[in-house]
Coordinates of C-alpha atoms in Angstrom, one line a residue:
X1 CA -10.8 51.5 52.4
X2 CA -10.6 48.4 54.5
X3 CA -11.1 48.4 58.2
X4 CA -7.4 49.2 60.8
X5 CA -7.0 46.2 63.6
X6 CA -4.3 46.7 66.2
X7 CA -3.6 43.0 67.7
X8 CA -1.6 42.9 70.5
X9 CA -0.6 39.7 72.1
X10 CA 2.9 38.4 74.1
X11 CA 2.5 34.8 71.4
X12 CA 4.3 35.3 68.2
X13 CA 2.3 32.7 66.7
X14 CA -0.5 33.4 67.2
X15 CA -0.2 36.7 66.3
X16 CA 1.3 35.6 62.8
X17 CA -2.1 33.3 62.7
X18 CA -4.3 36.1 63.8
X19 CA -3.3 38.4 61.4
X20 CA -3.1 36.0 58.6
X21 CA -6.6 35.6 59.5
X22 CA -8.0 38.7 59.2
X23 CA -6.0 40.1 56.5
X24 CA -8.0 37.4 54.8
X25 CA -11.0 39.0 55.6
X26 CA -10.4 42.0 54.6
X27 CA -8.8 44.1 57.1
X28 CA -5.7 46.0 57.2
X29 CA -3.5 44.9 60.6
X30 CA -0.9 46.2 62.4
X31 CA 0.3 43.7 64.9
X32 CA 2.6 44.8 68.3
X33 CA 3.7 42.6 71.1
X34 CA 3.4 44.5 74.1
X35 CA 1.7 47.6 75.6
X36 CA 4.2 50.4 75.0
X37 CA 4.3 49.8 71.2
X38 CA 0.5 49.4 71.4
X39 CA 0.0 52.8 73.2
X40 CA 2.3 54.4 70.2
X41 CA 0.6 52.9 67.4
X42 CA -2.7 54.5 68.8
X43 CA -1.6 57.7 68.8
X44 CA 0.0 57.5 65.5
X45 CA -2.9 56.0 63.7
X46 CA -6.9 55.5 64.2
X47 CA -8.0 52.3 64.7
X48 CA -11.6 50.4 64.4
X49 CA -10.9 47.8 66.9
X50 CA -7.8 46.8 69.4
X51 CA -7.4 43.3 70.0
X52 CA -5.3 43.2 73.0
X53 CA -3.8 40.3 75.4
X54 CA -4.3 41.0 79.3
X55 CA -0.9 39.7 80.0
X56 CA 1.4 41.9 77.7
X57 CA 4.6 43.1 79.0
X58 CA 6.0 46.6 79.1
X59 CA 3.4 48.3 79.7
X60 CA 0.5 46.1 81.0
X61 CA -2.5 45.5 79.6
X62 CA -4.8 47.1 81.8
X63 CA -2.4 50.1 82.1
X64 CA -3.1 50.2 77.8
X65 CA -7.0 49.6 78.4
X66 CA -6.9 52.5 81.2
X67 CA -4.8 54.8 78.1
X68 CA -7.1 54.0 76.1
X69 CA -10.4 55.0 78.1
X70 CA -8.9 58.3 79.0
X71 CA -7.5 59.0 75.2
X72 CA -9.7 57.5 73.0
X73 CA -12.9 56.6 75.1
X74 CA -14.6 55.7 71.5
X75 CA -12.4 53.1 70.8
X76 CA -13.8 49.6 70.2
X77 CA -11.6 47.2 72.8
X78 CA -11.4 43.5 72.3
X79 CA -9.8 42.1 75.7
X80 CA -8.1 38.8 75.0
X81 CA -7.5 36.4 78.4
X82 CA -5.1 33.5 78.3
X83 CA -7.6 32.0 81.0
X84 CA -10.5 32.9 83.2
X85 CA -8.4 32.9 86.1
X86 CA -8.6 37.0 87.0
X87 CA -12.5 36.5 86.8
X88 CA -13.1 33.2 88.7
X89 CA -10.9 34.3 91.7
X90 CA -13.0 37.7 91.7
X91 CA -10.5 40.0 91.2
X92 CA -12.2 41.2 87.8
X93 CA -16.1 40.3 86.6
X94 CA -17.0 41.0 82.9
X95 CA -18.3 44.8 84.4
X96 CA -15.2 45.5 85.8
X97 CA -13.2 44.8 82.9
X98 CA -15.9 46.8 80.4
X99 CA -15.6 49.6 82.9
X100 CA -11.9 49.8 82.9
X101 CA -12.4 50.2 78.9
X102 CA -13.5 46.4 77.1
X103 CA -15.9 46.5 74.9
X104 CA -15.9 42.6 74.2
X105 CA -14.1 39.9 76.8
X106 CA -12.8 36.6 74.7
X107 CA -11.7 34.0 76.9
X108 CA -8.9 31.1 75.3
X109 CA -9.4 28.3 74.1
X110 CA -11.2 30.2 71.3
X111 CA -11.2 29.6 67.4
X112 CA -10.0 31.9 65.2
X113 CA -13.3 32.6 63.4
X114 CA -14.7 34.3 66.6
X115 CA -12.1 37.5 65.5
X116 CA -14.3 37.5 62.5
X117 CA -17.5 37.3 64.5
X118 CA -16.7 39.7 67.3
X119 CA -15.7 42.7 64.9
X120 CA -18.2 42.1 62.6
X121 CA -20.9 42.3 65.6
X122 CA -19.8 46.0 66.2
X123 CA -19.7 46.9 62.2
X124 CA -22.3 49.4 61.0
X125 CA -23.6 49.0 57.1
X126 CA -21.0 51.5 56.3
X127 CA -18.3 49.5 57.7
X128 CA -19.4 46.4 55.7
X129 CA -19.2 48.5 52.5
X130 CA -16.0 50.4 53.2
X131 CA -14.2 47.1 54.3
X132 CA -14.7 45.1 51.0
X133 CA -12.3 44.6 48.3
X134 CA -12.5 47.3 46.0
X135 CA -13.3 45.4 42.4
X136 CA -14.3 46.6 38.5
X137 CA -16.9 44.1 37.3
X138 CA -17.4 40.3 38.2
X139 CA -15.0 37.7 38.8
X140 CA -15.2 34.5 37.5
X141 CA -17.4 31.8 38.4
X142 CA -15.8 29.0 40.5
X143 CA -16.3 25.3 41.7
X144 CA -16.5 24.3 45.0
X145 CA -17.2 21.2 47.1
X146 CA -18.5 22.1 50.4
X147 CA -21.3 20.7 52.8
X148 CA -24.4 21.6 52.5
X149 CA -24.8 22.3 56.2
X150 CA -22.9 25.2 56.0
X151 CA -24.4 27.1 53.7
X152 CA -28.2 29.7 54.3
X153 CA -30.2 29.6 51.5
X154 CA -32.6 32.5 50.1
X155 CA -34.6 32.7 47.1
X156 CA -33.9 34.2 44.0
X157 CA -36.7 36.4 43.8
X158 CA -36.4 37.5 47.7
X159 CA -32.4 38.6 47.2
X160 CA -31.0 42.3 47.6
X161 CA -27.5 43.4 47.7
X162 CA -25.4 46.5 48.0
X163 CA -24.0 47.9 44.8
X164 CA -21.3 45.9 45.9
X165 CA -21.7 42.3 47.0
X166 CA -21.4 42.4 50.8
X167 CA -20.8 38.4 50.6
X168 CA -19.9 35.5 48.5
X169 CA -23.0 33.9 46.7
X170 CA -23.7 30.5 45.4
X171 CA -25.8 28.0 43.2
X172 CA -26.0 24.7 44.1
X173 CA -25.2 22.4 41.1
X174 CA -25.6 19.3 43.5
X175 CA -25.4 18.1 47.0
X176 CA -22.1 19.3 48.3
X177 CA -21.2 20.8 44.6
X178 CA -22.0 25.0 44.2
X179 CA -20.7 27.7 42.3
X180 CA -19.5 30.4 43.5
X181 CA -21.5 33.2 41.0
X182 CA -20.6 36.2 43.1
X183 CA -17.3 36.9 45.4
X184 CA -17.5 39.6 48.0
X185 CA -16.8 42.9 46.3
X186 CA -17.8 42.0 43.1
X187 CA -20.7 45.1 41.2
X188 CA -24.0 43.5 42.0
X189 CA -26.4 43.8 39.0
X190 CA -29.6 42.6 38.6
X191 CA -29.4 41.6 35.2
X192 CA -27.1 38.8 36.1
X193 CA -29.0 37.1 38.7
X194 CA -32.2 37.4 36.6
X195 CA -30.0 35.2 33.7
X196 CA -29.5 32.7 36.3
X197 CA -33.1 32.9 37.3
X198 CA -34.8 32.8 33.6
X199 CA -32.1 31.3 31.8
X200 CA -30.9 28.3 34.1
X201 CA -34.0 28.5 36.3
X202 CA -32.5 28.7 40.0
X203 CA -34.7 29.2 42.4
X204 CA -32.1 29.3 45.3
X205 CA -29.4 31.6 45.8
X206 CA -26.6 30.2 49.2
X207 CA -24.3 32.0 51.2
X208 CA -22.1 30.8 53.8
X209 CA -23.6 30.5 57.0
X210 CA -20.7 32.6 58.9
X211 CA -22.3 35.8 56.1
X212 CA -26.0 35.2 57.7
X213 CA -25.3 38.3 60.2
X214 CA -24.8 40.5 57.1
X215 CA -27.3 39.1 55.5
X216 CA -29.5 40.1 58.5
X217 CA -28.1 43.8 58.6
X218 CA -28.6 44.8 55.5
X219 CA -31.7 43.5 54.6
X220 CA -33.1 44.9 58.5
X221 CA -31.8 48.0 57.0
X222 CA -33.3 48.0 53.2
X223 CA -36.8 46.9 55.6
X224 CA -36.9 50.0 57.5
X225 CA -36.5 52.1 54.4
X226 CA -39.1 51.2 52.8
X227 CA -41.5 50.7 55.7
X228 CA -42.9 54.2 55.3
X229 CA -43.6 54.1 51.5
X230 CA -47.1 53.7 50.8
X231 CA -46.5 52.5 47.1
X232 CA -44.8 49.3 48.0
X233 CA -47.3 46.8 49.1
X234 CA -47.6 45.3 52.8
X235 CA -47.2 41.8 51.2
X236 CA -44.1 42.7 50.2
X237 CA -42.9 44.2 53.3
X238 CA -43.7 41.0 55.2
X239 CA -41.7 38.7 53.0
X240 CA -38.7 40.9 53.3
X241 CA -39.5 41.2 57.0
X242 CA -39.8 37.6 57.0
X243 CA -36.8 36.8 55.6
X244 CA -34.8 39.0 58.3
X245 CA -37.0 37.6 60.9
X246 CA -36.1 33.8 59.7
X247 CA -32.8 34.1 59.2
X248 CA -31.7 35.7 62.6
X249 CA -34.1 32.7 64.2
X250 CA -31.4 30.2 62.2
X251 CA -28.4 32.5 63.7
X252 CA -29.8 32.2 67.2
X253 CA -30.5 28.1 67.1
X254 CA -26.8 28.0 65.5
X255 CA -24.4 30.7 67.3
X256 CA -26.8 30.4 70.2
X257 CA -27.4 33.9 72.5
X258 CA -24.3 35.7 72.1
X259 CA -24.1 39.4 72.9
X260 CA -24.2 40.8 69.1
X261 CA -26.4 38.3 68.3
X262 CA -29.3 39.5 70.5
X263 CA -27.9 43.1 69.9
X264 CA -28.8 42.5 66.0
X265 CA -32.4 40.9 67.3
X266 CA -33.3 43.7 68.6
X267 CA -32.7 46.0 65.7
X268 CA -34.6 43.4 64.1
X269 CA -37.5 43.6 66.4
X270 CA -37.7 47.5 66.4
X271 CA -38.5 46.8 63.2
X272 CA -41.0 44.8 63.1
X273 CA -42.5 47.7 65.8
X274 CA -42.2 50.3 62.9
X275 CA -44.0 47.7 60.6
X276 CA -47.0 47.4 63.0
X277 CA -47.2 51.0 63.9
X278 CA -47.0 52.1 59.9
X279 CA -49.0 50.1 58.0
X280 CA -52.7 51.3 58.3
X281 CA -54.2 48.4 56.9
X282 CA -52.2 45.9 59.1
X283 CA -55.5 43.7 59.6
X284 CA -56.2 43.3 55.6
X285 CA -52.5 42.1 55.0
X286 CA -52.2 39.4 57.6
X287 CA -55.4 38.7 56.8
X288 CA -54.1 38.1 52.9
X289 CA -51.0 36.6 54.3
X290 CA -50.0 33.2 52.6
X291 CA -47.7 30.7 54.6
X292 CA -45.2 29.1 52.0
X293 CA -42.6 27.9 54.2
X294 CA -43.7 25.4 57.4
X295 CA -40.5 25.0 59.3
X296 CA -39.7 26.4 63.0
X297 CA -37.7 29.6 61.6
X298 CA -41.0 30.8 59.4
X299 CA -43.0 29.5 62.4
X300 CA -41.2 32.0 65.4
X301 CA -41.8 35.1 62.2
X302 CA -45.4 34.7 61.9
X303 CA -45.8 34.1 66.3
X304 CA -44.0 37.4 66.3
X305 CA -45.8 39.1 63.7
X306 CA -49.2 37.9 65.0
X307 CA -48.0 38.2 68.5
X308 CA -47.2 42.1 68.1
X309 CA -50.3 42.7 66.1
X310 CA -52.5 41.5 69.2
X311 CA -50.3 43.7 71.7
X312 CA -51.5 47.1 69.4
X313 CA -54.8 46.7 70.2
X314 CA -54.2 47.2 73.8
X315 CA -54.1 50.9 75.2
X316 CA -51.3 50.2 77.1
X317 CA -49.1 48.8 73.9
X318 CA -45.9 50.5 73.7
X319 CA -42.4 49.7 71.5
X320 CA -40.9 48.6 74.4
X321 CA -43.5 46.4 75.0
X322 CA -43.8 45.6 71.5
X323 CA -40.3 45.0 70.9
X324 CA -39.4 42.6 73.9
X325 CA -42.0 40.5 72.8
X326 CA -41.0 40.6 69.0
X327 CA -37.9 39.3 70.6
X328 CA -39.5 36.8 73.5
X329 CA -41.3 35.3 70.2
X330 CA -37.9 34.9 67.9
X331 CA -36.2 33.1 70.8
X332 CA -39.4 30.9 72.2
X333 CA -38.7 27.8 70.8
X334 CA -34.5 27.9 71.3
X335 CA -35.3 25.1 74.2
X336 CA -36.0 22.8 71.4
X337 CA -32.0 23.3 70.2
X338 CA -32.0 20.2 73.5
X339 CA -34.4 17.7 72.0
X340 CA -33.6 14.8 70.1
X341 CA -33.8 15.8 66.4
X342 CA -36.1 13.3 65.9
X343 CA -38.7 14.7 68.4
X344 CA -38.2 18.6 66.9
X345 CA -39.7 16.9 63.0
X346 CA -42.5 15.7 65.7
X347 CA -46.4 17.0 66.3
X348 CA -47.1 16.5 70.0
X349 CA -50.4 14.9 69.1
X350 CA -47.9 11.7 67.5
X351 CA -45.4 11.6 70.3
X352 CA -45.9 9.0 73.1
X353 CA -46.2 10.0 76.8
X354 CA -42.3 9.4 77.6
X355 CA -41.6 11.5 74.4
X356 CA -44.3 14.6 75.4
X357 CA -42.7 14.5 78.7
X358 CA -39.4 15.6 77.5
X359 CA -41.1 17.6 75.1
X360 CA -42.3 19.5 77.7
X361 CA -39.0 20.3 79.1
X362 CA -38.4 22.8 76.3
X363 CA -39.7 25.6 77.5
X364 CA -37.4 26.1 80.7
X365 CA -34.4 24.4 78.6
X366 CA -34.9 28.1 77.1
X367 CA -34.5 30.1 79.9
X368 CA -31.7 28.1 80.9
X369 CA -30.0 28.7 77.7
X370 CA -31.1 32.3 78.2
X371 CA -30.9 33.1 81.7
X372 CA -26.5 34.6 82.0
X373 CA -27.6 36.9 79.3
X374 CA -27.6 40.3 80.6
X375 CA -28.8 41.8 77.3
X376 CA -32.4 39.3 77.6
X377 CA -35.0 41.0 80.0
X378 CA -36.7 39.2 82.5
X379 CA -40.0 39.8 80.6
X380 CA -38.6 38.2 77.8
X381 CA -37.8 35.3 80.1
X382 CA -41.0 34.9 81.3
X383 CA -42.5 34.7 78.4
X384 CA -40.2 32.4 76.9
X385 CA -41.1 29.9 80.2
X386 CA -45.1 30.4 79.8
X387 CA -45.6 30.6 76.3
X388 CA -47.3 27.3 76.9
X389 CA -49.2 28.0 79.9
X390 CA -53.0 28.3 78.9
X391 CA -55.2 30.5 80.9
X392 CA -57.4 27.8 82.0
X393 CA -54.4 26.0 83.6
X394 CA -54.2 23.2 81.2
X395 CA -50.8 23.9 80.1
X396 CA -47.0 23.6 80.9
X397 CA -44.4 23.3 82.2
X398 CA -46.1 24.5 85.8
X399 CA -49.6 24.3 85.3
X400 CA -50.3 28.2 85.7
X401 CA -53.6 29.8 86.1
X402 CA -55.5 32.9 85.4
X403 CA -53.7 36.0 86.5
X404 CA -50.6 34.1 87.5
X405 CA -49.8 33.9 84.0
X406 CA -47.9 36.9 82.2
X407 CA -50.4 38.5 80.2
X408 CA -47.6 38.7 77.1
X409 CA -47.2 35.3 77.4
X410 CA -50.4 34.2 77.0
X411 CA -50.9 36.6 73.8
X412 CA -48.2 34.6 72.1
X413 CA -50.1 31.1 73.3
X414 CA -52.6 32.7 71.2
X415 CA -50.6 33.3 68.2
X416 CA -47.8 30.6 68.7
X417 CA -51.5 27.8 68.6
X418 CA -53.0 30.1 65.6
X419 CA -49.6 29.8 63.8
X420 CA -49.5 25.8 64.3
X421 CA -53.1 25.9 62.6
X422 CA -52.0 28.3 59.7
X423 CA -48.8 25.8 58.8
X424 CA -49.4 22.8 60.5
X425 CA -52.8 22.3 58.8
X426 CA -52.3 24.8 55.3
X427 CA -55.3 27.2 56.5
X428 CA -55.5 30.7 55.5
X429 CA -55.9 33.3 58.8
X430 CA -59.1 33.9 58.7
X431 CA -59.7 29.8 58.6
X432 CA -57.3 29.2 61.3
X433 CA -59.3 31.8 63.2
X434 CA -62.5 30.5 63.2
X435 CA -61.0 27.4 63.8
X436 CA -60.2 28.3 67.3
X437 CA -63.2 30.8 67.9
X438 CA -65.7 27.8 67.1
X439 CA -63.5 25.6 69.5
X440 CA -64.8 26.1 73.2
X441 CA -61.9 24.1 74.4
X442 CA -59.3 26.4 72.9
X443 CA -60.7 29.6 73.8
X444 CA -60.6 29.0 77.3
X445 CA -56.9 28.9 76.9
X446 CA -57.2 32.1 76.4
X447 CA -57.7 35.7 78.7
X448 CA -61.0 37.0 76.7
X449 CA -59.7 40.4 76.2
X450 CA -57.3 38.5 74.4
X451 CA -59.2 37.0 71.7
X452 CA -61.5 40.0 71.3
X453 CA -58.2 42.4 70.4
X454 CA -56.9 38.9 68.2
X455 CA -60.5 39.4 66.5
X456 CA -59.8 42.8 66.0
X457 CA -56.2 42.6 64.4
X458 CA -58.3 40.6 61.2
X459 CA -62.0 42.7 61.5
X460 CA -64.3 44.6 62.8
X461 CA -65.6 43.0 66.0
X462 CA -69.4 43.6 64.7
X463 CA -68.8 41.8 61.7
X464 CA -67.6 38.3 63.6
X465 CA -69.6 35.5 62.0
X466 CA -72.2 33.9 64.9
X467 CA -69.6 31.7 66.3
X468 CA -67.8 33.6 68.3
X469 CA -70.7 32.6 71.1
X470 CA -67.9 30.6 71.9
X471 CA -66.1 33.2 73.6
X472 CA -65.9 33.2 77.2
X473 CA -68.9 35.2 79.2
X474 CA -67.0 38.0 79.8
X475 CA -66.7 39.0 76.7
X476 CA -67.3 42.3 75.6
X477 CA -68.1 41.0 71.5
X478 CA -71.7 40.9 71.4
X479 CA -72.2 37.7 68.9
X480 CA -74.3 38.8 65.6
X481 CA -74.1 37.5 62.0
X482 CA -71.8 39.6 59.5
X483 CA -73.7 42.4 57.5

């Protein structure tokens, strides 16, 4: 049964557009032009979201906001303003107006697919399924010419649906040429995507980029079901991790850090928490792990994953701990979103001294772009800022030192420099570990209780071939060749 919208706005037109627009994606709309009809229409029917104008007539539209937080104090309230005027004068802020009963503010001039994108942003699973078009079979394969840039891509062997697609899929015959194999709605079989796969030998499947935040759900959901059987391997939990954990990096260095989209990293990050905390052998699998993908979205998975690993050996972990840094890791590198593309395809080592300067720049450029956002913690902040600070104050932006560096942010220096070694240079872990443990000059980037719990995430400390010596003097390891 498709999803109830109640839009109600003074403009005619856009009300006409508006609804147009949604019906097309699925949802059932009921469309009023002023508060007293509005106010009927609630109590005659229930709702999933109002989309309501501030400046309706007859009755107001903070008189239907304040009806609506004492009747229905569940009910999901987008607040549409013509203009920021009522918040730059300071007669409302964005609390005020979520107090009096908005649960999302959008401010005009504002395209029509951001309807889409703030109703979709509240949508449980359920409310995916329940809202698409209720279909027998498949429909029929169609042509399309689009650009590439706006499609997400996923392998073949890496895709999982609902019974029922939750989003149109698509082979790519060409550049700018796909077929559209699946259309939302459609029975989801694996048969048929294994005939693409062995008969036509796709390797790809694409969905529109505008899809990715479903994409994310349900596969974060499928993730944390299966976290807790032991009969599926850990491999195969990280690549379906990974795939979440990519994908909502893209939707972050595209959308940028809107409200639902950090919302949905977080659910992503708890559960790369309940990964950590369940698998027992955590240390043999990223020990096995094999990088396939070098690119910035696999890069900010595997600084998390590494990251959070490291943080579990402490006695003072915790999942909020765990989970802010998950999250401080997805977003580390969204200051690059500022450089010149040709500087992000880059290694530092290649870039000249007016190029590493700007380079440089990225890591406040991120808190920048991350600093309004209420729903971003200041630790996450601060890591984001010093995740290139090294303990022996040879890094940047500031030059920290010692204890004046976050000690979160220096455990993802660690990984985020381990990471660059795995992809940059096609080692295996173990190799890229060793490769900074026999490097005197890298470990002294590095607090010492910090490498010896990095140590322990792959073995036991005991077993740690002779070149850890390497390790500052203050460490605990005592050096000794493996047994």
């Amino acid at each position: 049964m498709a999803l109830k919208i109640l839009l109600v706005d003074h403009d005619p037109e856009w009300l006409d557009t508006a609804n147009q627009f949604l019906t097309s994606q699925f949802y059932e709309v009921k469309s009023v032009n002023n508060g007293k009809d509005a106010q009927l229409a609630l109590y005659n029917d229930k709702y999933f979201a109002v989309l309501i104008n501030w400046d309706v007539k007859n009755h107001a539209g903070s008189q239907v906001l304040k009806f609506i937080r004492t009747n229905y104090p569940a009910q999901k309230v987008v607040l549409i303003l013509d203009n920021d005027s009522i918040i730059s004068s300071g007669t409302y802020d964005e609390e005020k107006l979520k107090k009096i009963g908005a649960t999302e503010i959008l401010i005009r001039p504002f395209e029509i697919n951001a309807l889409r994108d703030v109703l979709e942003g509240h949508q449980s699973l359920g409310d995916l399924v329940s809202n698409l078009p209720k279909k027998e079979g498949a429909s029929p394969e169609v042509e399309v010419a689009l650009k590439d840039e706006e499609f997400t891509s996923v392998k073949i062997d890496e895709f999982y649906s609902t019974k029922a697609v939750l989003f149109d899929i698509f082979i790519r015959l060409d550049s700018g040429r796909y077929v559209k194999i699946l259309h939302a709605g459609d029975a989801f079989t694996k048969e048929r995507i294994d005939k693409y796969k062995n008969d036509k030998g796709v390797k790809e499947l694409f969905f529109h980029n505008s899809d990715r935040r479903k994409f994310i759900q349900y596969n974060n959901y499928l993730t944390k079901k299966i976290l807790g059987n032991k009969a599926i391997p850990g491999s195969q939990k990280i690549s379906m991790l990974k795939n979440v954990g990519d994908k909502f990096v893209q939707e972050v260095h595209t959308q940028g850090v809107k409200p639902q989209v950090i919302e949905q990293g977080k659910e992503v990050c708890a559960t790369i928490f309940r990964f950590v905390e369940k698998q027992e052998e955590l240390y043999k699998v990223l020990k096995d792990l094999e990088n396939s993908d070098p690119n910035l979205f696999t890069h900010s998975f595997l600084v998390s994953l590494y990251a959070t690993a490291i943080i579990k050996q402490f006695e003072w972990q915790s999942q909020i701990t765990i989970e802010a840094t998950a999250l401080a890791c997805l977003l580390h590198d969204i200051g690059k979103t500022r450089l010149p593309k040709e500087l992000c395809s880059m290694s530092p080592i290649d870039m000249s001294d007016e190029q590493f300067e700007q380079y440089k720049m990225h890591p406040e450029w991120g808190v920048e772009i991350v600093e309004q956002n209420r729903y971003i913690s200041n630790s996450v902040k601060q890591i984001i800022l010093q995740h290139h600070e090294c303990y022996d104050g040879t890094g940047f932006p500031h030059g920290k030192k010692g204890s004046k560096i976050l000690t979160l942010a220096n455990i993802v220096k660690l990984a985020d420099d381990f990471v660059h070694y795995m992809l940059d240079d096609e080692l295996k872990p173990t190799d890229a570990l060793k490769k900074i443990l026999t490097n005197p000059e890298m470990v002294s980037r590095y607090n010492s209780n910090i490498v010896e719990n990095f140590i322990r995430v792959f073995v036991d400390p005991a077993k740690i071939q002779k070149e850890v010596s390497v390790l500052p003097s203050n460490s605990k390891i005592i050096s000794k060749k493996a047994s």
